[in-house]
Amino acid sequence: MKKLVLALFLGLLTFTVKAQEVETILTSGKWFIESIQEKGEEPELASNKTDEWLVFSKDGKVEENHFGDSKTFSWTYDKSKKMIKLSGDETIFHRVIEISESKLIIELVEDLENSDDNLMITYVK
């Protein structure tokens, strides 16, 4: 029983630490698109990873590049919802599915009420 309680405590502690570190990990470098996956489809690998990337800065700005087309947004992270909000010409929400020092998987959420047709995007450093 003690082992079970200890394992649950360590799991909760790990989750809490990760939740606090998400912003630090996001701002730790350039994120390159590895693949894009529509719901129910096989992931489509990026054709040229160096042309599609994101860079989050600690001052709340994010630069996005798609094949030479660069845009700058403001960003915030909602820890309770695990959502990254990008604000610029339009507002875009990304739900963080997985994050580590070298990998970021997000779900592009176009409609917060109905998340049936969202895209999963995998970024790597």
N, C-alpha and C. Protein backbone atom coordinates (compact mmCIF):
# COMPACT_ATOMS: atom_id res chain seq x y z
N MET A 1 0.83 -1.19 0.00
CA MET A 1 0.00 0.00 0.00
C MET A 1 0.87 1.26 0.00
N LYS A 2 1.95 1.23 0.78
CA LYS A 2 2.84 2.39 0.82
C LYS A 2 3.46 2.65 -0.54
N LYS A 3 3.80 1.57 -1.26
CA LYS A 3 4.39 1.73 -2.58
C LYS A 3 3.40 2.38 -3.55
N LEU A 4 2.15 1.99 -3.45
CA LEU A 4 1.12 2.56 -4.32
C LEU A 4 0.94 4.05 -4.04
N VAL A 5 0.86 4.42 -2.77
CA VAL A 5 0.72 5.82 -2.41
C VAL A 5 1.94 6.62 -2.87
N LEU A 6 3.14 6.05 -2.68
CA LEU A 6 4.36 6.73 -3.11
C LEU A 6 4.38 6.92 -4.63
N ALA A 7 3.97 5.88 -5.36
CA ALA A 7 3.93 5.97 -6.82
C ALA A 7 2.94 7.04 -7.28
N LEU A 8 1.76 7.09 -6.66
CA LEU A 8 0.78 8.12 -7.00
C LEU A 8 1.29 9.51 -6.67
N PHE A 9 1.95 9.67 -5.53
CA PHE A 9 2.52 10.96 -5.14
C PHE A 9 3.59 11.40 -6.12
N LEU A 10 4.49 10.49 -6.51
CA LEU A 10 5.55 10.84 -7.46
C LEU A 10 4.97 11.19 -8.82
N GLY A 11 3.93 10.48 -9.24
CA GLY A 11 3.27 10.79 -10.51
C GLY A 11 2.64 12.17 -10.48
N LEU A 12 1.97 12.50 -9.38
CA LEU A 12 1.37 13.82 -9.24
C LEU A 12 2.43 14.90 -9.18
N LEU A 13 3.53 14.66 -8.47
CA LEU A 13 4.63 15.60 -8.37
C LEU A 13 5.24 15.86 -9.75
N THR A 14 5.43 14.80 -10.52
CA THR A 14 5.97 14.93 -11.88
C THR A 14 5.05 15.77 -12.74
N PHE A 15 3.73 15.52 -12.66
CA PHE A 15 2.77 16.29 -13.45
C PHE A 15 2.82 17.77 -13.06
N THR A 16 2.88 18.06 -11.76
CA THR A 16 2.92 19.43 -11.28
C THR A 16 4.18 20.14 -11.77
N VAL A 17 5.32 19.47 -11.67
CA VAL A 17 6.56 20.07 -12.14
C VAL A 17 6.47 20.35 -13.63
N LYS A 18 5.95 19.41 -14.41
CA LYS A 18 5.83 19.62 -15.85
C LYS A 18 4.91 20.78 -16.16
N ALA A 19 3.80 20.91 -15.43
CA ALA A 19 2.88 22.01 -15.68
C ALA A 19 3.57 23.34 -15.45
N GLN A 20 4.44 23.42 -14.46
CA GLN A 20 5.16 24.66 -14.17
C GLN A 20 6.25 24.92 -15.20
N GLU A 21 6.76 23.89 -15.84
CA GLU A 21 7.87 24.04 -16.77
C GLU A 21 7.44 24.21 -18.22
N VAL A 22 6.17 24.12 -18.55
CA VAL A 22 5.72 24.19 -19.94
C VAL A 22 6.21 25.47 -20.60
N GLU A 23 6.03 26.60 -19.96
CA GLU A 23 6.44 27.87 -20.56
C GLU A 23 7.95 27.92 -20.76
N THR A 24 8.71 27.35 -19.83
CA THR A 24 10.17 27.31 -19.98
C THR A 24 10.56 26.44 -21.16
N ILE A 25 9.91 25.30 -21.31
CA ILE A 25 10.22 24.40 -22.42
C ILE A 25 9.82 25.05 -23.75
N LEU A 26 8.65 25.68 -23.79
CA LEU A 26 8.21 26.33 -25.03
C LEU A 26 9.21 27.37 -25.51
N THR A 27 9.80 28.12 -24.59
CA THR A 27 10.69 29.21 -24.95
C THR A 27 12.16 28.79 -25.05
N SER A 28 12.40 27.49 -25.06
CA SER A 28 13.79 27.00 -25.02
C SER A 28 14.43 26.82 -26.39
N GLY A 29 13.76 27.18 -27.47
CA GLY A 29 14.38 27.05 -28.78
C GLY A 29 13.37 27.08 -29.91
N LYS A 30 13.83 26.75 -31.09
CA LYS A 30 13.01 26.76 -32.30
C LYS A 30 12.36 25.40 -32.47
N TRP A 31 11.05 25.40 -32.71
CA TRP A 31 10.26 24.18 -32.90
C TRP A 31 9.95 24.01 -34.39
N PHE A 32 10.40 22.90 -34.97
CA PHE A 32 10.19 22.60 -36.38
C PHE A 32 9.06 21.59 -36.54
N ILE A 33 8.20 21.81 -37.54
CA ILE A 33 7.11 20.87 -37.78
C ILE A 33 7.68 19.55 -38.29
N GLU A 34 7.33 18.47 -37.60
CA GLU A 34 7.73 17.14 -38.03
C GLU A 34 6.61 16.48 -38.83
N SER A 35 5.36 16.63 -38.33
CA SER A 35 4.23 16.02 -39.04
C SER A 35 2.93 16.73 -38.67
N ILE A 36 1.94 16.55 -39.55
CA ILE A 36 0.60 17.06 -39.34
C ILE A 36 -0.36 15.90 -39.56
N GLN A 37 -1.34 15.79 -38.66
CA GLN A 37 -2.27 14.67 -38.76
C GLN A 37 -3.69 15.17 -38.59
N GLU A 38 -4.52 14.89 -39.60
CA GLU A 38 -5.95 15.16 -39.45
C GLU A 38 -6.55 13.98 -38.70
N LYS A 39 -7.60 14.24 -37.97
CA LYS A 39 -8.22 13.21 -37.14
C LYS A 39 -8.57 11.98 -37.98
N GLY A 40 -8.09 10.83 -37.54
CA GLY A 40 -8.38 9.58 -38.22
C GLY A 40 -7.48 9.26 -39.39
N GLU A 41 -6.61 10.17 -39.76
CA GLU A 41 -5.71 9.96 -40.91
C GLU A 41 -4.30 9.63 -40.41
N GLU A 42 -3.48 9.11 -41.31
CA GLU A 42 -2.07 8.87 -41.01
C GLU A 42 -1.34 10.21 -40.97
N PRO A 43 -0.35 10.34 -40.09
CA PRO A 43 0.41 11.60 -40.06
C PRO A 43 1.13 11.85 -41.38
N GLU A 44 1.10 13.10 -41.82
CA GLU A 44 1.81 13.50 -43.03
C GLU A 44 3.10 14.18 -42.59
N LEU A 45 4.24 13.61 -43.00
CA LEU A 45 5.52 14.16 -42.61
C LEU A 45 5.78 15.46 -43.35
N ALA A 46 6.43 16.40 -42.66
CA ALA A 46 6.78 17.68 -43.28
C ALA A 46 7.77 17.43 -44.41
N SER A 47 7.60 18.14 -45.52
CA SER A 47 8.48 17.94 -46.68
C SER A 47 9.84 18.58 -46.45
N ASN A 48 9.87 19.73 -45.80
CA ASN A 48 11.12 20.42 -45.53
C ASN A 48 11.00 21.06 -44.15
N LYS A 49 11.48 20.38 -43.14
CA LYS A 49 11.30 20.81 -41.76
C LYS A 49 11.87 22.19 -41.48
N THR A 50 12.89 22.61 -42.19
CA THR A 50 13.53 23.89 -41.88
C THR A 50 12.69 25.09 -42.32
N ASP A 51 11.65 24.87 -43.13
CA ASP A 51 10.81 25.96 -43.62
C ASP A 51 9.57 26.22 -42.78
N GLU A 52 9.26 25.33 -41.83
CA GLU A 52 8.07 25.49 -41.02
C GLU A 52 8.45 25.37 -39.55
N TRP A 53 8.33 26.49 -38.81
CA TRP A 53 8.76 26.48 -37.42
C TRP A 53 8.05 27.54 -36.60
N LEU A 54 8.20 27.41 -35.27
CA LEU A 54 7.70 28.37 -34.28
C LEU A 54 8.84 28.71 -33.33
N VAL A 55 8.88 29.96 -32.88
CA VAL A 55 9.82 30.36 -31.82
C VAL A 55 9.03 31.18 -30.81
N PHE A 56 8.89 30.62 -29.60
CA PHE A 56 8.22 31.32 -28.51
C PHE A 56 9.27 32.13 -27.74
N SER A 57 8.96 33.38 -27.44
CA SER A 57 9.89 34.17 -26.62
C SER A 57 9.25 34.43 -25.25
N LYS A 58 10.11 34.68 -24.28
CA LYS A 58 9.65 34.88 -22.91
C LYS A 58 8.84 36.16 -22.74
N ASP A 59 8.96 37.10 -23.69
CA ASP A 59 8.22 38.36 -23.59
C ASP A 59 6.79 38.25 -24.13
N GLY A 60 6.34 37.01 -24.43
CA GLY A 60 4.97 36.80 -24.87
C GLY A 60 4.75 36.91 -26.36
N LYS A 61 5.81 36.91 -27.14
CA LYS A 61 5.69 36.94 -28.61
C LYS A 61 6.06 35.57 -29.16
N VAL A 62 5.48 35.21 -30.28
CA VAL A 62 5.83 33.98 -30.98
C VAL A 62 5.94 34.32 -32.47
N GLU A 63 7.01 33.83 -33.08
CA GLU A 63 7.20 34.00 -34.52
C GLU A 63 6.94 32.67 -35.18
N GLU A 64 6.16 32.70 -36.25
CA GLU A 64 5.79 31.49 -36.98
C GLU A 64 6.23 31.66 -38.42
N ASN A 65 6.81 30.63 -39.00
CA ASN A 65 7.25 30.68 -40.39
C ASN A 65 6.71 29.47 -41.14
N HIS A 66 6.09 29.74 -42.28
CA HIS A 66 5.63 28.68 -43.18
C HIS A 66 6.14 29.00 -44.58
N PHE A 67 7.21 28.31 -44.99
CA PHE A 67 7.79 28.45 -46.32
C PHE A 67 8.09 29.91 -46.67
N GLY A 68 8.74 30.62 -45.76
CA GLY A 68 9.14 31.99 -46.00
C GLY A 68 8.12 33.04 -45.60
N ASP A 69 6.90 32.62 -45.29
CA ASP A 69 5.87 33.55 -44.84
C ASP A 69 5.92 33.61 -43.31
N SER A 70 6.45 34.70 -42.79
CA SER A 70 6.66 34.83 -41.35
C SER A 70 5.59 35.73 -40.73
N LYS A 71 5.05 35.31 -39.57
CA LYS A 71 4.05 36.09 -38.84
C LYS A 71 4.46 36.14 -37.38
N THR A 72 4.07 37.21 -36.70
CA THR A 72 4.33 37.34 -35.28
C THR A 72 3.00 37.48 -34.54
N PHE A 73 2.87 36.74 -33.46
CA PHE A 73 1.69 36.74 -32.62
C PHE A 73 2.10 37.00 -31.18
N SER A 74 1.12 37.28 -30.34
CA SER A 74 1.31 37.26 -28.90
C SER A 74 0.83 35.89 -28.43
N TRP A 75 1.43 35.37 -27.34
CA TRP A 75 1.00 34.08 -26.83
C TRP A 75 0.88 34.09 -25.33
N THR A 76 -0.04 33.26 -24.84
CA THR A 76 -0.20 33.01 -23.41
C THR A 76 -0.47 31.52 -23.23
N TYR A 77 -0.17 31.01 -22.04
CA TYR A 77 -0.42 29.60 -21.74
C TYR A 77 -1.36 29.51 -20.55
N ASP A 78 -2.44 28.78 -20.71
CA ASP A 78 -3.40 28.52 -19.64
C ASP A 78 -3.11 27.14 -19.08
N LYS A 79 -2.51 27.10 -17.89
CA LYS A 79 -2.10 25.84 -17.28
C LYS A 79 -3.28 24.93 -16.98
N SER A 80 -4.39 25.49 -16.53
CA SER A 80 -5.53 24.66 -16.15
C SER A 80 -6.16 23.96 -17.35
N LYS A 81 -6.14 24.61 -18.52
CA LYS A 81 -6.73 24.03 -19.72
C LYS A 81 -5.69 23.40 -20.64
N LYS A 82 -4.39 23.59 -20.31
CA LYS A 82 -3.28 23.13 -21.15
C LYS A 82 -3.42 23.67 -22.57
N MET A 83 -3.73 24.98 -22.66
CA MET A 83 -3.98 25.62 -23.94
C MET A 83 -3.00 26.77 -24.16
N ILE A 84 -2.47 26.82 -25.37
CA ILE A 84 -1.67 27.96 -25.81
C ILE A 84 -2.60 28.82 -26.67
N LYS A 85 -2.70 30.09 -26.33
CA LYS A 85 -3.54 31.02 -27.09
C LYS A 85 -2.62 31.94 -27.87
N LEU A 86 -2.76 31.94 -29.19
CA LEU A 86 -2.02 32.84 -30.07
C LEU A 86 -2.97 33.95 -30.51
N SER A 87 -2.55 35.20 -30.30
CA SER A 87 -3.39 36.34 -30.67
C SER A 87 -2.66 37.22 -31.66
N GLY A 88 -3.34 37.55 -32.73
CA GLY A 88 -2.79 38.42 -33.76
C GLY A 88 -3.95 38.91 -34.60
N ASP A 89 -3.86 38.73 -35.93
CA ASP A 89 -4.98 39.06 -36.80
C ASP A 89 -6.20 38.21 -36.44
N GLU A 90 -5.94 37.02 -35.96
CA GLU A 90 -6.99 36.13 -35.50
C GLU A 90 -6.48 35.44 -34.22
N THR A 91 -7.38 34.82 -33.48
CA THR A 91 -7.00 34.10 -32.27
C THR A 91 -7.02 32.62 -32.58
N ILE A 92 -5.93 31.95 -32.21
CA ILE A 92 -5.77 30.52 -32.48
C ILE A 92 -5.46 29.83 -31.16
N PHE A 93 -6.10 28.69 -30.92
CA PHE A 93 -5.86 27.92 -29.71
C PHE A 93 -5.16 26.61 -30.05
N HIS A 94 -4.16 26.27 -29.26
CA HIS A 94 -3.45 24.99 -29.38
C HIS A 94 -3.56 24.28 -28.05
N ARG A 95 -4.10 23.08 -28.05
CA ARG A 95 -4.14 22.26 -26.84
C ARG A 95 -2.85 21.45 -26.79
N VAL A 96 -2.11 21.54 -25.69
CA VAL A 96 -0.87 20.79 -25.55
C VAL A 96 -1.21 19.34 -25.20
N ILE A 97 -0.83 18.43 -26.10
CA ILE A 97 -1.07 17.01 -25.90
C ILE A 97 0.14 16.37 -25.21
N GLU A 98 1.33 16.75 -25.67
CA GLU A 98 2.58 16.22 -25.10
C GLU A 98 3.66 17.27 -25.25
N ILE A 99 4.52 17.38 -24.23
CA ILE A 99 5.62 18.32 -24.32
C ILE A 99 6.82 17.76 -23.57
N SER A 100 7.98 17.88 -24.20
CA SER A 100 9.24 17.50 -23.58
C SER A 100 10.30 18.47 -24.11
N GLU A 101 11.53 18.29 -23.70
CA GLU A 101 12.60 19.17 -24.15
C GLU A 101 12.79 19.13 -25.67
N SER A 102 12.42 18.02 -26.31
CA SER A 102 12.68 17.87 -27.74
C SER A 102 11.44 17.65 -28.61
N LYS A 103 10.26 17.55 -27.99
CA LYS A 103 9.07 17.25 -28.77
C LYS A 103 7.86 17.99 -28.20
N LEU A 104 7.05 18.53 -29.11
CA LEU A 104 5.82 19.23 -28.75
C LEU A 104 4.72 18.73 -29.67
N ILE A 105 3.67 18.19 -29.08
CA ILE A 105 2.51 17.77 -29.86
C ILE A 105 1.34 18.63 -29.41
N ILE A 106 0.74 19.31 -30.37
CA ILE A 106 -0.40 20.17 -30.06
C ILE A 106 -1.58 19.79 -30.96
N GLU A 107 -2.75 20.16 -30.50
CA GLU A 107 -3.97 20.00 -31.28
C GLU A 107 -4.45 21.40 -31.60
N LEU A 108 -4.57 21.72 -32.86
CA LEU A 108 -5.08 23.01 -33.29
C LEU A 108 -6.58 23.00 -33.09
N VAL A 109 -7.07 23.86 -32.21
CA VAL A 109 -8.49 23.87 -31.85
C VAL A 109 -9.12 25.10 -32.48
N GLU A 110 -9.91 24.87 -33.53
CA GLU A 110 -10.56 25.98 -34.22
C GLU A 110 -11.86 26.38 -33.53
N ASP A 111 -12.53 25.42 -32.95
CA ASP A 111 -13.80 25.67 -32.28
C ASP A 111 -13.72 25.04 -30.89
N LEU A 112 -13.66 25.86 -29.85
CA LEU A 112 -13.52 25.34 -28.49
C LEU A 112 -14.71 24.50 -28.06
N GLU A 113 -15.87 24.73 -28.65
CA GLU A 113 -17.07 23.97 -28.29
C GLU A 113 -17.11 22.60 -28.97
N ASN A 114 -16.57 22.51 -30.20
CA ASN A 114 -16.64 21.28 -30.97
C ASN A 114 -15.24 20.96 -31.49
N SER A 115 -14.61 19.96 -30.90
CA SER A 115 -13.22 19.65 -31.27
C SER A 115 -13.11 18.38 -32.11
N ASP A 116 -14.08 18.15 -33.00
CA ASP A 116 -14.08 16.93 -33.80
C ASP A 116 -13.12 16.95 -34.98
N ASP A 117 -12.93 18.08 -35.62
CA ASP A 117 -12.14 18.14 -36.85
C ASP A 117 -10.81 18.87 -36.69
N ASN A 118 -10.17 18.67 -35.57
CA ASN A 118 -8.94 19.41 -35.29
C ASN A 118 -7.72 18.69 -35.86
N LEU A 119 -6.65 19.47 -36.05
CA LEU A 119 -5.37 18.95 -36.55
C LEU A 119 -4.42 18.71 -35.38
N MET A 120 -3.65 17.64 -35.48
CA MET A 120 -2.57 17.37 -34.53
C MET A 120 -1.28 17.72 -35.25
N ILE A 121 -0.46 18.55 -34.61
CA ILE A 121 0.82 18.95 -35.19
C ILE A 121 1.93 18.55 -34.24
N THR A 122 2.93 17.85 -34.77
CA THR A 122 4.09 17.45 -33.98
C THR A 122 5.26 18.33 -34.38
N TYR A 123 5.86 18.96 -33.35
CA TYR A 123 7.05 19.79 -33.54
C TYR A 123 8.24 19.10 -32.85
N VAL A 124 9.41 19.28 -33.41
CA VAL A 124 10.64 18.79 -32.79
C VAL A 124 11.68 19.89 -32.85
N LYS A 125 12.69 19.76 -32.01
CA LYS A 125 13.80 20.73 -32.06
C LYS A 125 14.91 20.15 -32.89
